[in-house]
Coordinates of C-alpha atoms in Angstrom, one line a residue:
X833 CA 0.1 0.0 0.0
X834 CA 1.3 3.6 -0.9
X835 CA 1.7 6.3 1.6
X836 CA -1.0 8.2 -0.3
X837 CA -3.5 5.2 0.2
X838 CA -2.6 5.0 3.9
X839 CA -3.3 8.7 4.5
X840 CA -6.6 8.5 2.5
X841 CA -7.5 5.6 4.8
X842 CA -6.6 7.5 8.1
X843 CA -8.6 10.6 6.9
X844 CA -11.6 8.5 6.1
X845 CA -11.3 6.6 9.6
X846 CA -11.3 9.9 11.5
X847 CA -14.2 11.2 9.4
X848 CA -16.1 8.2 10.2
X849 CA -15.4 8.3 14.0
X850 CA -16.4 11.8 14.3
X851 CA -19.8 11.4 12.8
X852 CA -20.4 8.2 14.4
X853 CA -19.6 9.1 18.0
X854 CA -17.1 6.3 18.3
X855 CA -15.8 5.8 21.7
X856 CA -12.3 5.3 20.3
X857 CA -12.5 8.6 18.7
X858 CA -13.5 10.3 21.9
X859 CA -10.9 8.7 23.9
X860 CA -8.1 9.1 21.4
X861 CA -5.1 11.0 22.9
X862 CA -3.6 14.1 21.1
X863 CA -0.9 13.0 18.6
X864 CA -2.0 9.3 18.7
X865 CA -2.1 7.5 15.5
X866 CA -5.6 7.1 14.3
X867 CA -7.1 3.6 13.5
X868 CA -7.2 2.5 10.0
X869 CA -10.1 0.6 8.5
X870 CA -10.0 -2.9 8.2
X871 CA -8.7 -4.3 4.8
X872 CA -11.8 -4.4 2.5
X873 CA -13.9 -2.0 4.3
X874 CA -16.5 -0.1 2.2
X875 CA -17.2 3.7 2.3
X876 CA -19.9 4.5 4.7
X877 CA -23.4 5.4 3.3
X878 CA -25.0 8.9 3.9
X879 CA -27.5 7.4 6.3
X880 CA -24.5 5.7 8.3
X881 CA -22.9 9.0 8.7
X882 CA -25.6 11.2 9.4
X883 CA -27.9 9.0 11.6
X884 CA -25.4 8.8 14.7
X885 CA -24.8 12.7 14.2
X886 CA -28.7 13.3 14.4
X887 CA -29.0 11.1 17.4
X888 CA -26.1 12.9 19.3
X889 CA -27.8 16.2 18.4
X890 CA -31.1 15.2 19.8
X891 CA -29.4 13.9 23.0
X892 CA -27.8 17.2 23.5
X893 CA -31.1 18.9 23.0
X894 CA -32.9 16.5 25.2
X895 CA -30.1 17.0 28.1
X896 CA -30.6 20.8 27.5
X897 CA -34.5 20.6 28.1
X898 CA -33.9 18.2 31.1
X899 CA -31.1 20.1 32.9
X900 CA -33.3 23.3 32.8
X901 CA -36.7 21.6 33.6
X902 CA -38.2 22.9 30.4
X903 CA -41.4 21.7 28.7
X904 CA -41.0 20.1 25.3
X905 CA -42.4 22.8 23.0
X906 CA -41.6 24.1 19.6
X907 CA -40.3 27.3 21.4
X908 CA -38.0 25.4 23.7
X909 CA -36.9 22.9 21.1
X910 CA -35.8 25.9 18.9
X911 CA -34.0 27.6 21.8
X912 CA -32.3 24.6 22.9
X913 CA -31.1 23.9 19.2
X914 CA -29.6 27.3 18.9
X915 CA -27.7 27.0 22.2
X916 CA -26.2 23.5 21.7
X917 CA -25.3 24.3 18.1
X918 CA -23.6 27.6 19.0
X919 CA -26.4 29.6 17.1
X920 CA -26.9 31.9 20.1
X921 CA -23.6 32.3 21.9
X922 CA -24.9 35.3 23.9
X923 CA -28.0 33.5 25.0
X924 CA -26.1 30.4 26.0
X925 CA -23.7 32.7 28.1
X926 CA -26.6 34.3 29.8
X927 CA -28.1 30.9 30.5
X928 CA -24.8 29.9 32.0
X929 CA -24.4 32.9 34.3
X930 CA -28.0 32.6 35.4
X931 CA -27.5 28.9 36.4
X932 CA -24.2 29.7 38.2
X933 CA -26.4 32.2 40.5
X934 CA -29.0 29.4 41.1
X935 CA -31.8 31.1 39.3
X936 CA -34.4 29.2 37.2
X937 CA -34.4 29.0 33.4
X938 CA -38.0 29.5 32.6
X939 CA -39.7 29.7 28.9
X940 CA -40.6 33.4 29.6
X941 CA -37.2 34.4 30.6
X942 CA -35.8 32.6 27.5
X943 CA -38.2 34.2 25.1
X944 CA -37.4 37.7 26.8
X945 CA -33.8 37.3 26.3
X946 CA -34.1 36.0 22.7
X947 CA -36.5 38.9 21.9
X948 CA -33.9 41.5 23.4
X949 CA -31.2 39.9 21.2
X950 CA -33.4 40.1 18.2
X951 CA -34.1 43.7 18.9
X952 CA -30.5 44.4 19.5
X953 CA -29.6 43.0 16.2
X954 CA -32.4 44.8 14.3
X955 CA -31.3 48.1 16.2
X956 CA -27.7 47.6 15.1
X957 CA -28.8 46.9 11.4
X958 CA -31.0 49.9 11.5
X959 CA -28.1 52.1 12.9
X960 CA -25.8 50.8 10.1
X961 CA -28.4 51.8 7.4
X962 CA -28.9 55.2 9.1
X963 CA -25.4 55.8 9.0
X964 CA -24.9 55.0 5.5
X965 CA -28.0 57.3 4.7
X966 CA -26.4 60.2 6.7
X967 CA -23.1 59.8 4.8
X968 CA -24.9 59.9 1.4
X969 CA -26.9 63.0 2.5
X970 CA -23.6 64.7 3.5
X971 CA -21.9 63.8 0.4
X972 CA -25.0 65.1 -1.7
X973 CA -25.1 68.4 0.3
X974 CA -21.5 69.0 -0.4
X975 CA -21.9 68.2 -4.2
X976 CA -25.2 70.3 -4.4
X977 CA -23.6 73.3 -2.6
X978 CA -20.5 73.2 -4.8
X979 CA -22.5 73.0 -8.0
X980 CA -24.7 75.8 -7.0
X981 CA -21.6 78.1 -6.0
X982 CA -20.1 77.1 -9.3
X983 CA -23.3 77.9 -11.3
X984 CA -23.7 81.2 -9.5
X985 CA -20.2 82.2 -10.6
X986 CA -20.8 80.9 -14.1
X987 CA -24.1 83.1 -14.3
X988 CA -22.2 86.2 -13.1
X989 CA -19.5 85.7 -15.8
X990 CA -22.3 85.2 -18.6
X991 CA -24.1 88.5 -17.4
X992 CA -20.8 90.5 -17.8
X993 CA -20.1 89.1 -21.1
X994 CA -23.8 89.7 -22.4
X995 CA -23.7 93.4 -21.1
X996 CA -20.4 93.8 -23.2
X997 CA -21.8 92.0 -26.3
X998 CA -25.0 94.1 -26.2
X999 CA -23.0 97.2 -26.0
X1000 CA -21.4 96.4 -29.3
X1001 CA -24.5 94.8 -30.8
X1002 CA -25.0 97.5 -33.5
X1003 CA -21.7 96.5 -34.9
X1004 CA -23.1 93.4 -36.6
X1005 CA -26.0 90.8 -36.4
X1006 CA -23.9 87.8 -35.6
X1007 CA -22.8 89.6 -32.2
X1008 CA -26.5 90.4 -31.6
X1009 CA -27.6 86.9 -31.9
X1010 CA -24.4 85.6 -30.0
X1011 CA -25.5 87.8 -27.1
X1012 CA -29.3 86.4 -27.4
X1013 CA -27.8 82.8 -27.2
X1014 CA -25.6 83.7 -24.3
X1015 CA -28.5 85.2 -22.3
X1016 CA -30.6 82.1 -23.0
X1017 CA -27.8 80.1 -21.5
X1018 CA -27.6 82.5 -18.6
X1019 CA -31.2 82.0 -17.9
X1020 CA -31.0 78.3 -17.9
X1021 CA -28.0 78.4 -15.6
X1022 CA -30.0 80.5 -13.2
X1023 CA -32.9 77.9 -13.3
X1024 CA -30.4 75.1 -12.5
X1025 CA -29.0 77.2 -9.7
X1026 CA -32.5 77.6 -8.3
X1027 CA -33.2 73.9 -8.6
X1028 CA -30.0 73.1 -6.9
X1029 CA -30.9 75.5 -4.0
X1030 CA -34.3 73.8 -3.5
X1031 CA -32.5 70.3 -3.4
X1032 CA -30.1 71.6 -0.9
X1033 CA -32.9 72.8 1.3
X1034 CA -34.7 69.3 0.9
X1035 CA -31.4 67.7 1.9
X1036 CA -31.1 69.8 4.9
X1037 CA -34.8 68.8 5.8
X1038 CA -34.1 65.2 5.3
X1039 CA -31.0 65.4 7.4
X1040 CA -33.0 66.9 10.2
X1041 CA -35.6 64.2 10.0
X1042 CA -32.7 61.7 10.0
X1043 CA -31.3 63.1 13.3
X1044 CA -34.7 62.9 14.9
X1045 CA -35.1 59.3 13.7
X1046 CA -31.9 58.3 15.1
X1047 CA -32.7 60.0 18.6
X1048 CA -36.0 58.2 18.7
X1049 CA -34.0 54.8 17.8
X1050 CA -31.9 55.4 20.8
X1051 CA -34.8 56.1 23.2
X1052 CA -37.1 53.9 25.3
X1053 CA -40.6 55.0 24.4
X1054 CA -42.2 54.1 27.9
X1055 CA -39.9 56.2 30.1
X1056 CA -38.3 58.5 27.7
X1057 CA -34.9 57.3 28.9
X1058 CA -32.1 56.3 26.5
X1059 CA -32.4 52.6 25.7
X1060 CA -29.9 49.7 26.1
X1061 CA -28.2 50.4 22.6
X1062 CA -27.6 53.9 23.5
X1063 CA -26.5 53.0 27.0
X1064 CA -23.9 50.6 25.3
X1065 CA -22.6 53.5 23.0
X1066 CA -22.5 55.8 25.8
X1067 CA -20.6 53.6 28.0
X1068 CA -17.8 53.0 25.2
X1069 CA -17.5 56.5 24.6
X1070 CA -17.2 57.4 28.4
X1071 CA -14.5 54.8 29.1
X1072 CA -12.5 56.1 26.3
X1073 CA -12.8 59.8 27.4
X1074 CA -12.4 59.2 31.1
X1075 CA -9.2 57.1 30.5
X1076 CA -7.9 60.2 28.4
X1077 CA -8.8 62.7 31.1
X1078 CA -7.6 60.4 34.0
X1079 CA -11.0 60.6 35.6
X1080 CA -12.9 58.1 37.5
X1081 CA -16.0 56.1 36.0
X1082 CA -18.5 54.0 37.7
X1083 CA -21.5 51.9 36.4
X1084 CA -24.7 50.7 38.3
X1085 CA -27.5 48.4 37.5
X1086 CA -30.8 49.0 39.3
X1087 CA -33.7 46.6 39.3
X1088 CA -37.2 47.2 40.8
X1089 CA -38.1 44.6 43.6
X1090 CA -41.1 42.3 43.2
X1091 CA -42.0 43.9 39.9
X1092 CA -43.8 40.7 38.7
X1093 CA -45.9 40.9 41.6
X1094 CA -47.0 44.5 40.5
X1095 CA -48.0 43.4 37.0
X1096 CA -49.8 40.1 38.2
X1097 CA -51.8 42.1 40.7
X1098 CA -52.4 45.5 39.1
X1099 CA -52.0 44.7 35.4
X1100 CA -49.3 45.8 32.8
X1101 CA -50.6 49.4 32.4
X1102 CA -50.2 49.9 36.0
X1103 CA -46.7 48.2 35.9
X1104 CA -45.7 50.6 33.1
X1105 CA -46.7 53.6 35.2
X1106 CA -44.5 52.4 38.1
X1107 CA -41.5 51.9 35.5
X1108 CA -42.1 55.5 34.3
X1109 CA -42.2 56.8 38.0
X1110 CA -39.0 55.0 38.7
X1111 CA -37.4 56.3 35.4
X1112 CA -38.4 59.8 36.3
X1113 CA -36.9 59.5 39.8
X1114 CA -33.6 58.3 38.6
X1115 CA -33.5 60.7 35.6
X1116 CA -33.5 63.5 38.2
X1117 CA -29.9 62.5 39.2
X1118 CA -28.8 62.6 35.7
X1119 CA -26.6 65.6 34.6
X1120 CA -23.5 66.2 32.4
X1121 CA -21.6 63.8 34.6
X1122 CA -24.4 61.1 35.0
X1123 CA -26.2 59.0 32.4
X1124 CA -29.3 57.0 33.1
X1125 CA -30.9 54.5 30.7
X1126 CA -33.5 51.8 30.7
X1127 CA -31.6 48.7 30.2
X1128 CA -34.4 46.3 29.7
X1129 CA -37.6 45.0 31.5
X1130 CA -37.6 46.5 35.0
X1131 CA -33.9 47.2 35.0
X1132 CA -32.0 50.5 34.7
X1133 CA -28.4 51.4 34.2
X1134 CA -26.5 54.4 35.3
X1135 CA -23.0 55.8 34.4
X1136 CA -21.1 58.3 36.5
X1137 CA -18.2 60.2 35.0
X1138 CA -15.6 61.6 37.5
X1139 CA -17.4 60.1 40.6
X1140 CA -15.9 57.6 42.9
X1141 CA -18.0 54.5 44.0
X1142 CA -18.9 56.3 47.3
X1143 CA -20.2 59.3 45.5
X1144 CA -22.2 57.3 43.2
X1145 CA -23.4 55.1 45.9
X1146 CA -24.8 58.3 48.0
X1147 CA -26.7 59.6 44.9
X1148 CA -28.2 56.4 43.8
X1149 CA -29.2 55.5 47.5
X1150 CA -30.8 58.8 47.8
X1151 CA -33.0 58.0 44.8
X1152 CA -33.7 54.6 46.4
X1153 CA -34.9 56.3 49.6
X1154 CA -37.1 58.7 47.8
X1155 CA -39.0 55.9 46.0
X1156 CA -39.2 53.7 49.1
X1157 CA -40.9 56.6 51.2
X1158 CA -43.5 57.1 48.5
X1159 CA -47.0 55.4 48.8
X1160 CA -48.3 54.9 45.2
X1161 CA -51.8 54.2 44.4
X1162 CA -53.3 52.5 41.3
X1163 CA -55.5 55.6 39.8
X1164 CA -57.6 53.0 37.8
X1165 CA -59.0 51.5 40.8
X1166 CA -57.6 53.3 43.8
X1167 CA -55.8 50.2 44.9
X1168 CA -52.6 51.0 46.7
X1169 CA -49.5 49.5 45.0
X1170 CA -47.8 48.9 48.2
X1171 CA -44.2 49.9 48.9
X1172 CA -42.1 50.2 45.7
X1173 CA -38.4 49.8 46.1
X1174 CA -35.4 49.0 44.0
X1175 CA -32.1 47.2 44.5
X1176 CA -28.7 48.1 43.0
X1177 CA -25.1 47.2 42.4
X1178 CA -22.3 49.6 41.7
X1179 CA -18.8 49.1 40.4
X1180 CA -15.7 51.0 39.6
X1181 CA -15.1 50.5 35.8
X1182 CA -11.3 51.0 35.9
X1183 CA -11.1 48.5 38.9
X1184 CA -11.5 45.6 36.3
X1185 CA -9.6 44.5 33.2
X1186 CA -12.4 45.8 30.7
X1187 CA -15.9 47.2 30.9
X1188 CA -17.5 43.7 30.4
X1189 CA -16.0 42.6 33.7
X1190 CA -17.0 45.9 35.3
X1191 CA -20.7 45.4 34.1
X1192 CA -20.6 41.8 35.4
X1193 CA -19.4 43.0 38.8
X1194 CA -22.1 45.6 39.1
X1195 CA -24.6 42.9 38.0
X1196 CA -23.2 40.6 40.7
X1197 CA -23.6 43.2 43.3
X1198 CA -27.2 43.8 42.2
X1199 CA -27.9 40.1 42.6
X1200 CA -26.4 40.1 46.1
X1201 CA -28.3 43.0 46.9
X1202 CA -31.7 41.0 45.9
X1203 CA -30.5 37.9 47.9
X1204 CA -29.7 39.8 51.0
X1205 CA -33.1 41.6 51.5
X1206 CA -33.7 43.9 48.5
X1207 CA -34.1 47.6 48.7
X1208 CA -30.3 48.3 49.1
X1209 CA -27.5 49.4 47.0
X1210 CA -24.4 47.5 47.2
X1211 CA -20.8 48.3 45.8
X1212 CA -19.1 45.4 44.1
X1213 CA -17.4 43.2 46.4
X1214 CA -19.1 44.7 49.5
X1215 CA -20.6 42.5 52.2
X1216 CA -24.1 43.2 52.9
X1217 CA -25.1 44.6 56.2
X1218 CA -27.8 42.6 57.8
X1219 CA -29.1 45.6 59.6
X1220 CA -29.6 47.7 56.3
X1221 CA -33.1 48.6 55.2
X1222 CA -34.8 45.6 53.6
X1223 CA -37.9 45.2 51.4

C-alpha cells in the first residue's frame, strides 16, 4: 500500500469516527495514530454517517431541556437547538451565568432574552443603514452646494459678457445673435441654480428628519430614557474619554423589587406607570456627569463620570430612599401599589480588566443586594449589612 493510500485511509477513519461518535475517537489522545479501517472496508453510506450525528444532536437537545426543567415545546426545542449548536452564543452565556447564580431558566425568561437579542440585532442593522444614509446625504449636500456655487459664478460671468456684447450689438447681426444665445444660456443656468438650492434645502430637511429618527431609535418610548443600545454606545465613549482625562468612572445596575407582583396584581398598564415613575426619579440624578438608561424590562443602568464609587452610591441611595418613602396608588381602581423599592449594584469600571468585567461585577452586586433582602445598594465586592433597610 502506498503512503497516499494510507493517508486517505486515515482521513476516512477519522471522519467516520467523528460522525458516528465512536468511543475510540472520543478517547483518542492528542498525537496518537488514528485507527485504520479493516482491509476491504467499504465507504459509509450517507445514512450511516448522518444518523449517529442526528442522534447525538437530539441527545444534547434533550439534556438541555431536562437540565433546565423545560417543557418539550416548539419554542423550547428551537432555543435548545440554537444553544447547543452555537447559534445563540450570547443567550448560552446568559443561561450559564443565570445557572451559576442558582436562578431558574423559565420559558418566559428565555423568550424575553431572545426577543431582546433580536431587537439588538435589528437596532444595530438599523443603525448601520442610518449611518450609510447620513453619509450619502452629507456627500449630496456638499456636491449640491459646490455645484450651486459654481453655477452662480458662471451666471455672473455670463452676465458680464452679455452686457459687453449688447454694448457692441450694433456692430453686427452675428454679435447680436451671440448675445441672445448667451442670455438664454444664462437664464438656463439661473434655473439650474434655483433647482440646486431647492435640492439643498430638501437635503437639509431630510438630515433633520434623520437626526430625529436616530434620536428616537436610541430612546425607550415608555420612560423617555435612553435605551440599552444608547447605553452601550455611551459607556464605550465614556470609558475612552475618562481614560484620556484620567477621571474615575462608575457603572450601576438597578432593578425594581417584586415587579412581577405589581404586574400580576394590578396589570401591565399599572406596571408601566411604575416603570415611568422609577425612571423619572432616577432621571433627576442625571446631569452632564451622570447618564441614566432603561436597560430592559424593570432594569435600569447608570453611568457616573468623575465620581468615586462612594459618591455614586450616595446619589443612587438617595433616589432609592425617595422611592421607598412614597406610597403609590393605582389611579385606575384606587388600589395601593404597596411599597415600591429597587435594589442596585455599583462597580468602579477601571478596577476591572475591561468594561465587560465591570458590568458583570455591578450585576453580581445587584444580585447579592436582591438575595440579602432587597431595597439596598451594594458596591461590588461589598458584604451586605444585615441591619440595612430591607424590603
